[in-house]
Structures are given as C-alpha cells and as structure tokens.
PDB file of C-alpha atoms in Angstrom:
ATOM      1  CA  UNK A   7      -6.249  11.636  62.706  1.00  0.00           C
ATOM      2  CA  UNK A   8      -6.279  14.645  60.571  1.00  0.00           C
ATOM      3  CA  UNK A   9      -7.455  14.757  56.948  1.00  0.00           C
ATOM      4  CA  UNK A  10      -4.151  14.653  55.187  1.00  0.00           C
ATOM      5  CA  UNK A  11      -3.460  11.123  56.989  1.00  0.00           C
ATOM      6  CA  UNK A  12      -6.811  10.074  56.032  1.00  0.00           C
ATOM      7  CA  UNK A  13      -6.368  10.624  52.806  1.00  0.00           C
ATOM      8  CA  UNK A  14      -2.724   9.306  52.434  1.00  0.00           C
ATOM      9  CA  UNK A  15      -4.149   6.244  54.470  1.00  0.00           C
ATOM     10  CA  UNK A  16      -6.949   6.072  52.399  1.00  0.00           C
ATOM     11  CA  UNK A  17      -4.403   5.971  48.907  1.00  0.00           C
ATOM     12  CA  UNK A  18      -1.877   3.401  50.395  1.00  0.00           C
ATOM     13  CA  UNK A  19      -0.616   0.719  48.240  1.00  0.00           C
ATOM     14  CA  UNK A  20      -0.539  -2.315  49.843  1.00  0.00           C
ATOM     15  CA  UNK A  21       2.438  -4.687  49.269  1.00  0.00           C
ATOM     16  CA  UNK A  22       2.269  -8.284  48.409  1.00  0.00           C
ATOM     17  CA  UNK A  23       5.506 -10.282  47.623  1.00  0.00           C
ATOM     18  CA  UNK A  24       4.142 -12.788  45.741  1.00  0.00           C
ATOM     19  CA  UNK A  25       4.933 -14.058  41.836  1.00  0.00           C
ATOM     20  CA  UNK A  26       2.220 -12.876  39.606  1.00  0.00           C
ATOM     21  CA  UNK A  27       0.995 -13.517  36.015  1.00  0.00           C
ATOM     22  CA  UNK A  28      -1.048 -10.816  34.082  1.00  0.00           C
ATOM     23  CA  UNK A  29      -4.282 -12.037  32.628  1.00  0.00           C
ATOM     24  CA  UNK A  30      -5.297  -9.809  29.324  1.00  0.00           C
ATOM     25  CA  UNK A  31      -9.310  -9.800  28.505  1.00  0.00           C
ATOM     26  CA  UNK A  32      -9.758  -8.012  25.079  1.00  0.00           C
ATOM     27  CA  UNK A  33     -13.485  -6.461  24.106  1.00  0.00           C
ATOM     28  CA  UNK A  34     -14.369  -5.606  20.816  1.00  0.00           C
ATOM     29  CA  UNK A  35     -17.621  -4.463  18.923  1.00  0.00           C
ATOM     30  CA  UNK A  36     -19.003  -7.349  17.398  1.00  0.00           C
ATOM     31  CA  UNK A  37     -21.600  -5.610  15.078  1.00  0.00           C
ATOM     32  CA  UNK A  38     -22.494  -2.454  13.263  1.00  0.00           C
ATOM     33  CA  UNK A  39     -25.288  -0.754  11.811  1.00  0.00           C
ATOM     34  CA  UNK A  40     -24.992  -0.235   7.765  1.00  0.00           C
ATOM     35  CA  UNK A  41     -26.467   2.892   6.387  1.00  0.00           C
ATOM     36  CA  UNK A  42     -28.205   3.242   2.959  1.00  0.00           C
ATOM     37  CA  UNK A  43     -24.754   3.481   1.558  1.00  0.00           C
ATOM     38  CA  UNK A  44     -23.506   0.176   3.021  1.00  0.00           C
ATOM     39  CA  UNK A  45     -20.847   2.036   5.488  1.00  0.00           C
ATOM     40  CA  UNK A  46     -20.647   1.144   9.081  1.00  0.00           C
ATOM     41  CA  UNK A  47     -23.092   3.468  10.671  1.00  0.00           C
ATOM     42  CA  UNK A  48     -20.950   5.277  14.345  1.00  0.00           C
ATOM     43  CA  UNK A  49     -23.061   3.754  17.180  1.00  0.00           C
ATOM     44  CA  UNK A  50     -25.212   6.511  19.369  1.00  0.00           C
ATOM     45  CA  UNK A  51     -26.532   8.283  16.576  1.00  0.00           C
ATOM     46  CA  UNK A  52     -29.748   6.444  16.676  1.00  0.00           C
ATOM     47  CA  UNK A  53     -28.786   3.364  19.363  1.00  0.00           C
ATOM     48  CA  UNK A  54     -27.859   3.459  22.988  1.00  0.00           C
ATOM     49  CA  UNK A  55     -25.964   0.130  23.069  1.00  0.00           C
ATOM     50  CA  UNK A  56     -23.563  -2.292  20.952  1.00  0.00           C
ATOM     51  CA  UNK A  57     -22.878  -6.082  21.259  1.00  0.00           C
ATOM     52  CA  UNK A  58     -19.867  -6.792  21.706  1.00  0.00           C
ATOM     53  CA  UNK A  59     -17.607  -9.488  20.261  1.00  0.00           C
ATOM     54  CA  UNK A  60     -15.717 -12.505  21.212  1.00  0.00           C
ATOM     55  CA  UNK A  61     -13.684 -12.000  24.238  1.00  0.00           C
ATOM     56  CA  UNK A  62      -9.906 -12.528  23.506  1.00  0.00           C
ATOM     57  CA  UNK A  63      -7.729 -13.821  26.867  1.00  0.00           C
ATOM     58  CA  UNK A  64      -4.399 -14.102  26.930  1.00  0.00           C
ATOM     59  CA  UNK A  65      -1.619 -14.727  29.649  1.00  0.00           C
ATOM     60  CA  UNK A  66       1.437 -12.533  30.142  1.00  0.00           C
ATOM     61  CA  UNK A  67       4.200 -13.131  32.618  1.00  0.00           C
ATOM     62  CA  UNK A  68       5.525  -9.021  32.958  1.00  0.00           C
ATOM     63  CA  UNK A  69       2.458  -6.061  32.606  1.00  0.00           C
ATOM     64  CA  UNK A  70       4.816  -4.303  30.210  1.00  0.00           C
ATOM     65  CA  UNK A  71       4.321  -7.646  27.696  1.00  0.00           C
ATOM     66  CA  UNK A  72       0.120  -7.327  28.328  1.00  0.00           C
ATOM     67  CA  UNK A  73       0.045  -3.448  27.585  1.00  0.00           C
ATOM     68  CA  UNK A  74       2.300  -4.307  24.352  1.00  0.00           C
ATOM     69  CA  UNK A  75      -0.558  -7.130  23.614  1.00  0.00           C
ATOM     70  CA  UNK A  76      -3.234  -4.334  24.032  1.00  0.00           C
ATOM     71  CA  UNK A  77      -1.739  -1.332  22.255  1.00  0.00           C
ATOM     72  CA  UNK A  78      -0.796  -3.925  19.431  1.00  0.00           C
ATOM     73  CA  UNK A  79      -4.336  -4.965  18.414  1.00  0.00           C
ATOM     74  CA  UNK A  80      -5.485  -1.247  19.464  1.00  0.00           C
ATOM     75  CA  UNK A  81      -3.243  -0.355  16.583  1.00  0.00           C
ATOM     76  CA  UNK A  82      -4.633  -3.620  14.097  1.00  0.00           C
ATOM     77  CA  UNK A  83      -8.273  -3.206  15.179  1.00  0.00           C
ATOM     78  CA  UNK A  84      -8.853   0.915  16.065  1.00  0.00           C
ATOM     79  CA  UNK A  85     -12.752   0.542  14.775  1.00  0.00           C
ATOM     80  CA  UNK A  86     -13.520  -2.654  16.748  1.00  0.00           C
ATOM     81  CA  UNK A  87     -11.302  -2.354  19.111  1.00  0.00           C
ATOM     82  CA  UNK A  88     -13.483  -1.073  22.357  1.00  0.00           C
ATOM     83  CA  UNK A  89     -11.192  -1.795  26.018  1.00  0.00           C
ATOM     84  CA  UNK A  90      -8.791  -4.145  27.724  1.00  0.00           C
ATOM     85  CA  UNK A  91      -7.726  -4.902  31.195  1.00  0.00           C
ATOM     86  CA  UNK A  92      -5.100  -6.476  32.505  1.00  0.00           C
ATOM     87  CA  UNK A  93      -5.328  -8.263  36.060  1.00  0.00           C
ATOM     88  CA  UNK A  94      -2.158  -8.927  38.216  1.00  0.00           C
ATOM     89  CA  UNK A  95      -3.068 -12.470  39.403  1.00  0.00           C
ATOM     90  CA  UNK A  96      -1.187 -13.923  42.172  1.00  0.00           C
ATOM     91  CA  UNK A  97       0.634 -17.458  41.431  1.00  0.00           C
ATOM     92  CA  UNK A  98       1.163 -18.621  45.180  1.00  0.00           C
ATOM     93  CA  UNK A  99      -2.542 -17.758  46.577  1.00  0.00           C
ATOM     94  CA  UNK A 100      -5.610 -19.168  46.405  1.00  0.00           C
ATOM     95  CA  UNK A 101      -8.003 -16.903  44.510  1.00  0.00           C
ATOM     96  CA  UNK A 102     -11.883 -16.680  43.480  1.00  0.00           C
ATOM     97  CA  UNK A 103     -13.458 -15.773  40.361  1.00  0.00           C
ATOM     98  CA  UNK A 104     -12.999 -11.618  40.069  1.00  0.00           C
ATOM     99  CA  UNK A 105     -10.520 -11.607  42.484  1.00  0.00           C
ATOM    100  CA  UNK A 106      -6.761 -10.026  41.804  1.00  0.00           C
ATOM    101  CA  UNK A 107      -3.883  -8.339  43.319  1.00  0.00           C
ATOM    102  CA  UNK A 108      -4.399  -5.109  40.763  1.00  0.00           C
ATOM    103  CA  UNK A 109      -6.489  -4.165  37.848  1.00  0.00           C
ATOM    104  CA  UNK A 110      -6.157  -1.491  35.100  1.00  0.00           C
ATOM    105  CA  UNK A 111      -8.059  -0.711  32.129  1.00  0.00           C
ATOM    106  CA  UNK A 112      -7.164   1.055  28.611  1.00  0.00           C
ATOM    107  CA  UNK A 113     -10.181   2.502  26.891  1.00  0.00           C
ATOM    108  CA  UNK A 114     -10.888   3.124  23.206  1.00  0.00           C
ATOM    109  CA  UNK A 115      -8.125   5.110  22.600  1.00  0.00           C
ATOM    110  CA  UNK A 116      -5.472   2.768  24.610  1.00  0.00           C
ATOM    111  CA  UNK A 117      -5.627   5.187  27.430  1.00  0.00           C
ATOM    112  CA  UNK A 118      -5.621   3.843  30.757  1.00  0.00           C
ATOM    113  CA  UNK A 119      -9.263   4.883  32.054  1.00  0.00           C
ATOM    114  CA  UNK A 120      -8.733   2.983  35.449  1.00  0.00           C
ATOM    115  CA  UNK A 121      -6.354   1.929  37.565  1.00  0.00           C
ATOM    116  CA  UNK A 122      -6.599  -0.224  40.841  1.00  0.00           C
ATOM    117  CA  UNK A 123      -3.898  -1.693  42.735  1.00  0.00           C
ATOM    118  CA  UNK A 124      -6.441  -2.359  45.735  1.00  0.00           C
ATOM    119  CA  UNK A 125      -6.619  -6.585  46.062  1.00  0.00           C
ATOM    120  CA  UNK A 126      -9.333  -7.938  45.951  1.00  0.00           C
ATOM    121  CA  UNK A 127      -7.577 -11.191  47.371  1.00  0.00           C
ATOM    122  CA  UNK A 128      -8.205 -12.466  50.422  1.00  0.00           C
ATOM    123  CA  UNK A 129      -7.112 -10.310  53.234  1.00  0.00           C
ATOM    124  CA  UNK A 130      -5.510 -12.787  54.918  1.00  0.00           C
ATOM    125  CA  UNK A 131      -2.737 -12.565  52.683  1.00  0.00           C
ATOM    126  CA  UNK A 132      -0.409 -10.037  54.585  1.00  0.00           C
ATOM    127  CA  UNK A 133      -2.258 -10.360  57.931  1.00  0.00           C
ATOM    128  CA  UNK A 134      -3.898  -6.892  57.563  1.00  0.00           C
ATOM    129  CA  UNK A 135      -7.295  -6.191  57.966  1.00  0.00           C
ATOM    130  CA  UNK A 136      -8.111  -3.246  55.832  1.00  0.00           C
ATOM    131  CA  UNK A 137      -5.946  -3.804  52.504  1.00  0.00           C
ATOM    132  CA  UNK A 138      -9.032  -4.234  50.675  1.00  0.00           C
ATOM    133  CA  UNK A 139     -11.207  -1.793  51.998  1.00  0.00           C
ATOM    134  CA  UNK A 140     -12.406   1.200  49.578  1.00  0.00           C
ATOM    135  CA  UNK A 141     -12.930   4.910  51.532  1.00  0.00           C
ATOM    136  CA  UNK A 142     -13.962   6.705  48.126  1.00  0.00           C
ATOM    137  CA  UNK A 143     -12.393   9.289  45.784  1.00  0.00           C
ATOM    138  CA  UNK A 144     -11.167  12.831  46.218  1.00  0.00           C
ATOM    139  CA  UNK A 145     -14.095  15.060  45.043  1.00  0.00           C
ATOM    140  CA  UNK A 146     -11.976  16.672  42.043  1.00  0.00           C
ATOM    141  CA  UNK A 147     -10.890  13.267  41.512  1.00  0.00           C
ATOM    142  CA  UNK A 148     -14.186  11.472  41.275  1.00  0.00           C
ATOM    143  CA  UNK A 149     -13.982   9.300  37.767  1.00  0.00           C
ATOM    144  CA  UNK A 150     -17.665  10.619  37.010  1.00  0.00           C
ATOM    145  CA  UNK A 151     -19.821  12.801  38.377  1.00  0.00           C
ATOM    146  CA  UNK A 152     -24.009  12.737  38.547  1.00  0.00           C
ATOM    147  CA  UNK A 153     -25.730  13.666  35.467  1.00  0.00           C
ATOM    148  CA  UNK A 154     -22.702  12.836  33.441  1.00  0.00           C
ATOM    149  CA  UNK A 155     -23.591  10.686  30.233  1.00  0.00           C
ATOM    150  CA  UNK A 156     -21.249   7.705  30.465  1.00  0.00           C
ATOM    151  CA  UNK A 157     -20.986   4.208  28.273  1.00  0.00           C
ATOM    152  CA  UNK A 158     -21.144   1.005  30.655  1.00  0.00           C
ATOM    153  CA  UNK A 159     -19.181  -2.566  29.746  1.00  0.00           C
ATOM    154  CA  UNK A 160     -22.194  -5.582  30.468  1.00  0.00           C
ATOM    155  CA  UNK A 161     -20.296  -8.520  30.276  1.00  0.00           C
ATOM    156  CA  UNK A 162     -23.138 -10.259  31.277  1.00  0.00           C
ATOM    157  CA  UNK A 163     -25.821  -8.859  28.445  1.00  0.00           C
ATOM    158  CA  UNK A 164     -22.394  -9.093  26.457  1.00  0.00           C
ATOM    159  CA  UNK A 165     -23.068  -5.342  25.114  1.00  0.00           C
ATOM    160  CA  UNK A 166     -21.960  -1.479  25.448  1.00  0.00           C
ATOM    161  CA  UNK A 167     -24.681   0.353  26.817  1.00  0.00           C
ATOM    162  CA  UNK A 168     -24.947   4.263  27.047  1.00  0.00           C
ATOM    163  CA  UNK A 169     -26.085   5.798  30.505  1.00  0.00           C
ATOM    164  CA  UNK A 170     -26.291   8.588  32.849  1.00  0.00           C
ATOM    165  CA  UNK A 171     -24.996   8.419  36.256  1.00  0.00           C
ATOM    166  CA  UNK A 172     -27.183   9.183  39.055  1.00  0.00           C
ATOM    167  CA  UNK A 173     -25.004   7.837  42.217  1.00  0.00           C
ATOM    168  CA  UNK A 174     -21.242   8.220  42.588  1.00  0.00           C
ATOM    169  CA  UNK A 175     -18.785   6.037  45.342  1.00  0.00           C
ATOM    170  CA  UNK A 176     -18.608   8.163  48.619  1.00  0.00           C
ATOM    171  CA  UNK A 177     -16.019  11.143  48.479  1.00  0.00           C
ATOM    172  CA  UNK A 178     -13.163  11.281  50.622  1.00  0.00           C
ATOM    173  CA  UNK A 179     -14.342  14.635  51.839  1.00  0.00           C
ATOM    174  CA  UNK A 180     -18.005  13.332  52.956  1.00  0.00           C
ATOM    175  CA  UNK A 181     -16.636  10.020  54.596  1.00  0.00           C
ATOM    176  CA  UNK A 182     -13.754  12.002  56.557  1.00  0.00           C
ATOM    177  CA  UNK A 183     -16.828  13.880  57.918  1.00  0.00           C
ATOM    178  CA  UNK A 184     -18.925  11.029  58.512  1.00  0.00           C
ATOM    179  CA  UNK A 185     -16.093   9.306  60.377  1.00  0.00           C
ATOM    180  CA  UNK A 186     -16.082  12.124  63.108  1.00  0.00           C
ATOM    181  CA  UNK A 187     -19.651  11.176  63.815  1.00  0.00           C
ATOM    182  CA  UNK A 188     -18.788   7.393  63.349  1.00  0.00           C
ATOM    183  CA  UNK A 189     -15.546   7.381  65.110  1.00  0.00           C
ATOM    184  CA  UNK A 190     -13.553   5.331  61.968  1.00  0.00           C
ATOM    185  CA  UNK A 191     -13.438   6.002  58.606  1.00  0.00           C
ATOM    186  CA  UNK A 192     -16.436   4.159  56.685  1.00  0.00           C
ATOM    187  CA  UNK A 193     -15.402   1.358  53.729  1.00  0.00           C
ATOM    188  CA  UNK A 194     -17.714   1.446  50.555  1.00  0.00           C
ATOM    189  CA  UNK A 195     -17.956   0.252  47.057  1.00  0.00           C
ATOM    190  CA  UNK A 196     -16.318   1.352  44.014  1.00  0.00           C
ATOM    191  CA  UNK A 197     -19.244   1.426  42.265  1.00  0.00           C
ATOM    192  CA  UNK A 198     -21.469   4.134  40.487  1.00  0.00           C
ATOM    193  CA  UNK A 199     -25.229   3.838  39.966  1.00  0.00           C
ATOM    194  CA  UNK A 200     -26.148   4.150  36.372  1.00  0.00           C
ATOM    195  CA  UNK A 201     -29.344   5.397  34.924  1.00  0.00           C
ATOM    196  CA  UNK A 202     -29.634   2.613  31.297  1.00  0.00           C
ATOM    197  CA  UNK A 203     -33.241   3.115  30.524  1.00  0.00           C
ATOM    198  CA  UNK A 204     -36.602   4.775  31.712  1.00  0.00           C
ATOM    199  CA  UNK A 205     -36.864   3.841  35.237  1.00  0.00           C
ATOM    200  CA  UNK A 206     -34.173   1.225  34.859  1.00  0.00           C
ATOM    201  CA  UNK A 207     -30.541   1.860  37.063  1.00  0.00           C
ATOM    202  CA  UNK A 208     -27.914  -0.455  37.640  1.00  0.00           C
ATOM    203  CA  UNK A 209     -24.786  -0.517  40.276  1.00  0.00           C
ATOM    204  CA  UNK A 210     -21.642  -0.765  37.585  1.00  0.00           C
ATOM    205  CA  UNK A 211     -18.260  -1.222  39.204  1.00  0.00           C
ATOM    206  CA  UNK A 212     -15.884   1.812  38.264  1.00  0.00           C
ATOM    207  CA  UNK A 213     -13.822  -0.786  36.314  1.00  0.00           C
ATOM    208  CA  UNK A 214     -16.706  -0.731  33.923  1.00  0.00           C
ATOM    209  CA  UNK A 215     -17.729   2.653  33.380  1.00  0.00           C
ATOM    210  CA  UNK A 216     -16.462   4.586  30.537  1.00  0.00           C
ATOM    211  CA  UNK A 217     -16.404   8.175  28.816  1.00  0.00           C
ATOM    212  CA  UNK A 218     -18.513   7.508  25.525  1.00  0.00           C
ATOM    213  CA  UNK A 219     -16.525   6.047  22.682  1.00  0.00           C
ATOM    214  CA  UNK A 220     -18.324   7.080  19.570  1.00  0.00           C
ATOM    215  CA  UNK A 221     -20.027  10.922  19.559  1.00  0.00           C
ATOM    216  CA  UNK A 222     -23.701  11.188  21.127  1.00  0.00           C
ATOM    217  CA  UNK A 223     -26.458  12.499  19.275  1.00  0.00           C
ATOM    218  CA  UNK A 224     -28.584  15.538  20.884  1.00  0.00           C
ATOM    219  CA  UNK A 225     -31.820  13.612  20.653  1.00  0.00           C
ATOM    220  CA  UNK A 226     -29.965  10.904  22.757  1.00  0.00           C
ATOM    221  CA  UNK A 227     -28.441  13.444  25.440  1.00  0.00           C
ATOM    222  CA  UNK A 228     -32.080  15.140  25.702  1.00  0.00           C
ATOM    223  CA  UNK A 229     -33.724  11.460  26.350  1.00  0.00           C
ATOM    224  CA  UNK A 230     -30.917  10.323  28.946  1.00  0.00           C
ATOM    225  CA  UNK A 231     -31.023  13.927  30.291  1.00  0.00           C
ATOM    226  CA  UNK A 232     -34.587  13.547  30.965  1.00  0.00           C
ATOM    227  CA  UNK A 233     -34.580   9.744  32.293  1.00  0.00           C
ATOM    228  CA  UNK A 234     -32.190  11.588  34.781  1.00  0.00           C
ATOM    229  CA  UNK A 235     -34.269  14.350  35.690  1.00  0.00           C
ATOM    230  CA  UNK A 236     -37.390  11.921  36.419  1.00  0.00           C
ATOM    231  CA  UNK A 237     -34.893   9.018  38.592  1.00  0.00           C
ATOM    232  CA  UNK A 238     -37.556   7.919  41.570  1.00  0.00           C
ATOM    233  CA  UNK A 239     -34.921   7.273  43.816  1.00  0.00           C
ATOM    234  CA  UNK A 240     -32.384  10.694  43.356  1.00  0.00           C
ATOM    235  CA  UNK A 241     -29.734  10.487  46.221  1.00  0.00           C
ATOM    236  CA  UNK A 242     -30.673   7.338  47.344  1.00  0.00           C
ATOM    237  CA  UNK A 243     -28.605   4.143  47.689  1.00  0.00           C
ATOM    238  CA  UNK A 244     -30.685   0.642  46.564  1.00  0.00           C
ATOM    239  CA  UNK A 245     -29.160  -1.978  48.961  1.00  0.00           C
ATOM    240  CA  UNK A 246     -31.230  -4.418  47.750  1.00  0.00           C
ATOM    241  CA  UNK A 247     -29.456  -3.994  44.512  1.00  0.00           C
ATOM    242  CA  UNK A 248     -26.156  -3.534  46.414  1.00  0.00           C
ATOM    243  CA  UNK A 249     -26.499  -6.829  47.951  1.00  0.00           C
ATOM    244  CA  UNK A 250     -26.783  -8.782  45.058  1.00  0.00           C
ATOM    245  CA  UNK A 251     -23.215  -7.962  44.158  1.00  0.00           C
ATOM    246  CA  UNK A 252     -21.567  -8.806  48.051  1.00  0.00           C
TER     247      UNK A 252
END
C-alpha cells in the first residue's frame, strides 16, 4: 500500500442505507459577568470558563431542516448563542448513548467547526470491520495543534472552559510510518489532550474543542502559556485517562 491509498482509505465514507432522523443539541451561555456599569462583561478578560445554559434538543427529519433550526436561533440569540450539533441517528438500528451514523458541529459564528461522518454505530451494521476506526489527520489538516489556546465544551461540569493543547490525535504522516514497522495501519482516538488548569489535563473529543469565542486577555495567554511550558507529562499519552473514556 502506498501513502496516497492510505490516505484515501483512511478518508473513506462509509455507506449506510438506512432512514435517519437528525437530533439538534443547542448550547448557550447561561451567565455573564456585569461590570461597574451594569453591561455584560466579554468572558476571558478576567475568567477562563462560562456556564452554560439549558440545553435545547430538538428532532429534525432532513439535516437541511436542523442547520435552518441552528442558524435561526444563531441569528435570535448571537450573544448567548455558543454551538450546535446535529447527529444523523439511524431509525432501523439499535444504538447506545453517543453513538450516531454522522456528527457535525457549527461554532459561535454558525460555522461548521467539525464534521464527522465516521459511525460510531455498531460495526456490524454493513458487515465491515474497520468503518469506525480513526487513523488520524493530515498534518496541515490537524484541527489544533500543541500549544494552541483553545475553548473546550464540558457537558459534564456544564461549562466553557479555556485551555491549551498539549497532545493532538496521531497524524496520518506518523501512523503511515508506524504501520511499516507494524505491518497495518494503527486506529486511534479523535481526541486532543487539553491543558485546563495548573497541572490539570483532560482527553476532549475533537467534537468538543473549539477556537476561542470571545477575545483572550494577555495576562490569560501568559498563564496558559506557562501551565504549558511546565506540563509533567509533554509528549506523553495518559492511558489511564484514555481508558476511562473506552
């Protein structure tokens, strides 16, 4: 196998014939800080995080009818408003919490920041082995690169927290060399390890990484800058904290 059908192997869409409905989740800020003049106060002048709102679902059955849903309350919310996905899920399959058949994701702006049309679905679903395996990105086209100050979705803390990566997803480039050695290509996560806090990283799927939305402030930039510079574990891969998410 040469590179060139490594890579187009490596970017094939896999096709599913199955009827699908297109599930909408809708994130805005839920609070701001007021200023001595009783304006909202842009986040990331002083604060490296915002909570985030009520989560607004709603169910679509074409993607063109979800991205009209998004851009619509994009247009009726552009302060609050923070992202939106929308997830093809299959009708006829059994699926699991977080799985779908495709994912994209519109940012601040109602830009699509990500796009996935890798299933997460069961494999079993067109008797191939590999439609949901992930060989990495194409170095120019890595969505972030290390050191680069990024904003992170936690649906769990239910907030929008500012960090600095320190580990991206294997490149196509490294992995095609690694699979001489190995013999096959090697499957990884689409993931980046991000830097939130002194001595404090997280693995954040790429679907929840983001370019800033509000301006940083210097004295912010310096202090990530330098929780990047001191990172214990530079270059380094925490499978403990990998394994919590398999």
């Amino acid at each position: 196998m040469t590179f060139e059908e490594f890579k187009k192997m490596a970017g094939a869409t896999p096709e599913i014939n199955c009827k699908s409905i297109f599930k909408v989740e809708m994130f805005f800020i839920g609070f701001w800080d007021i200023g001595e003049n009783g304006e909202m106060m842009d986040p990331y002048i002083d604060s490296y995080s915002m909570d985030l709102g009520v989560l607004e679902i709603y169910y679509f059955l074409s993607y063109q009818d979800a991205k009209r849903k998004i851009l619509s309350e994009k247009r009726k919310n552009p302060r609050v408003f923070h992202s939106a996905r929308i997830l093809q899920l299959p009708l006829e399959i059994e699926t699991h919490e977080g799985e779908y058949l495709s994912i994209t994701v519109f940012d601040k702006k109602g830009d699509i920041s990500y796009r996935s049309q890798l299933p997460t679905v069961d494999s079993s679903v067109n008797g191939e082995d590999d439609i949901n395996k992930f060989y990495g990105y194409l170095e120019e086209c890595m969505p972030f690169y290390k050191g680069e100050i990024v904003e992170v979705l936690d649906t769990e803390a239910e907030s929008i927290r500012l960090g600095i990566v320190a580990e991206t997803p294997m490149s196509l480039e490294d992995n095609w060399e690694r699979s001489k050695k190995a013999g096959h290509p090697l499957d990884d996560l689409d993931m980046f390890r991000v830097i939130t806090g002194e001595d404090e990283s997280e693995y954040f799927k790429t679907d929840l990484v983001f370019k800033p939305s509000f301006p940083v402030s210097e004295h912010i930039r310096q202090r990530l800058n330098e929780w990047y510079e001191k990172d214990p574990h530079p270059g380094s891969t925490d499978f403990a904290g990998l394994l919590k998410l398999l």
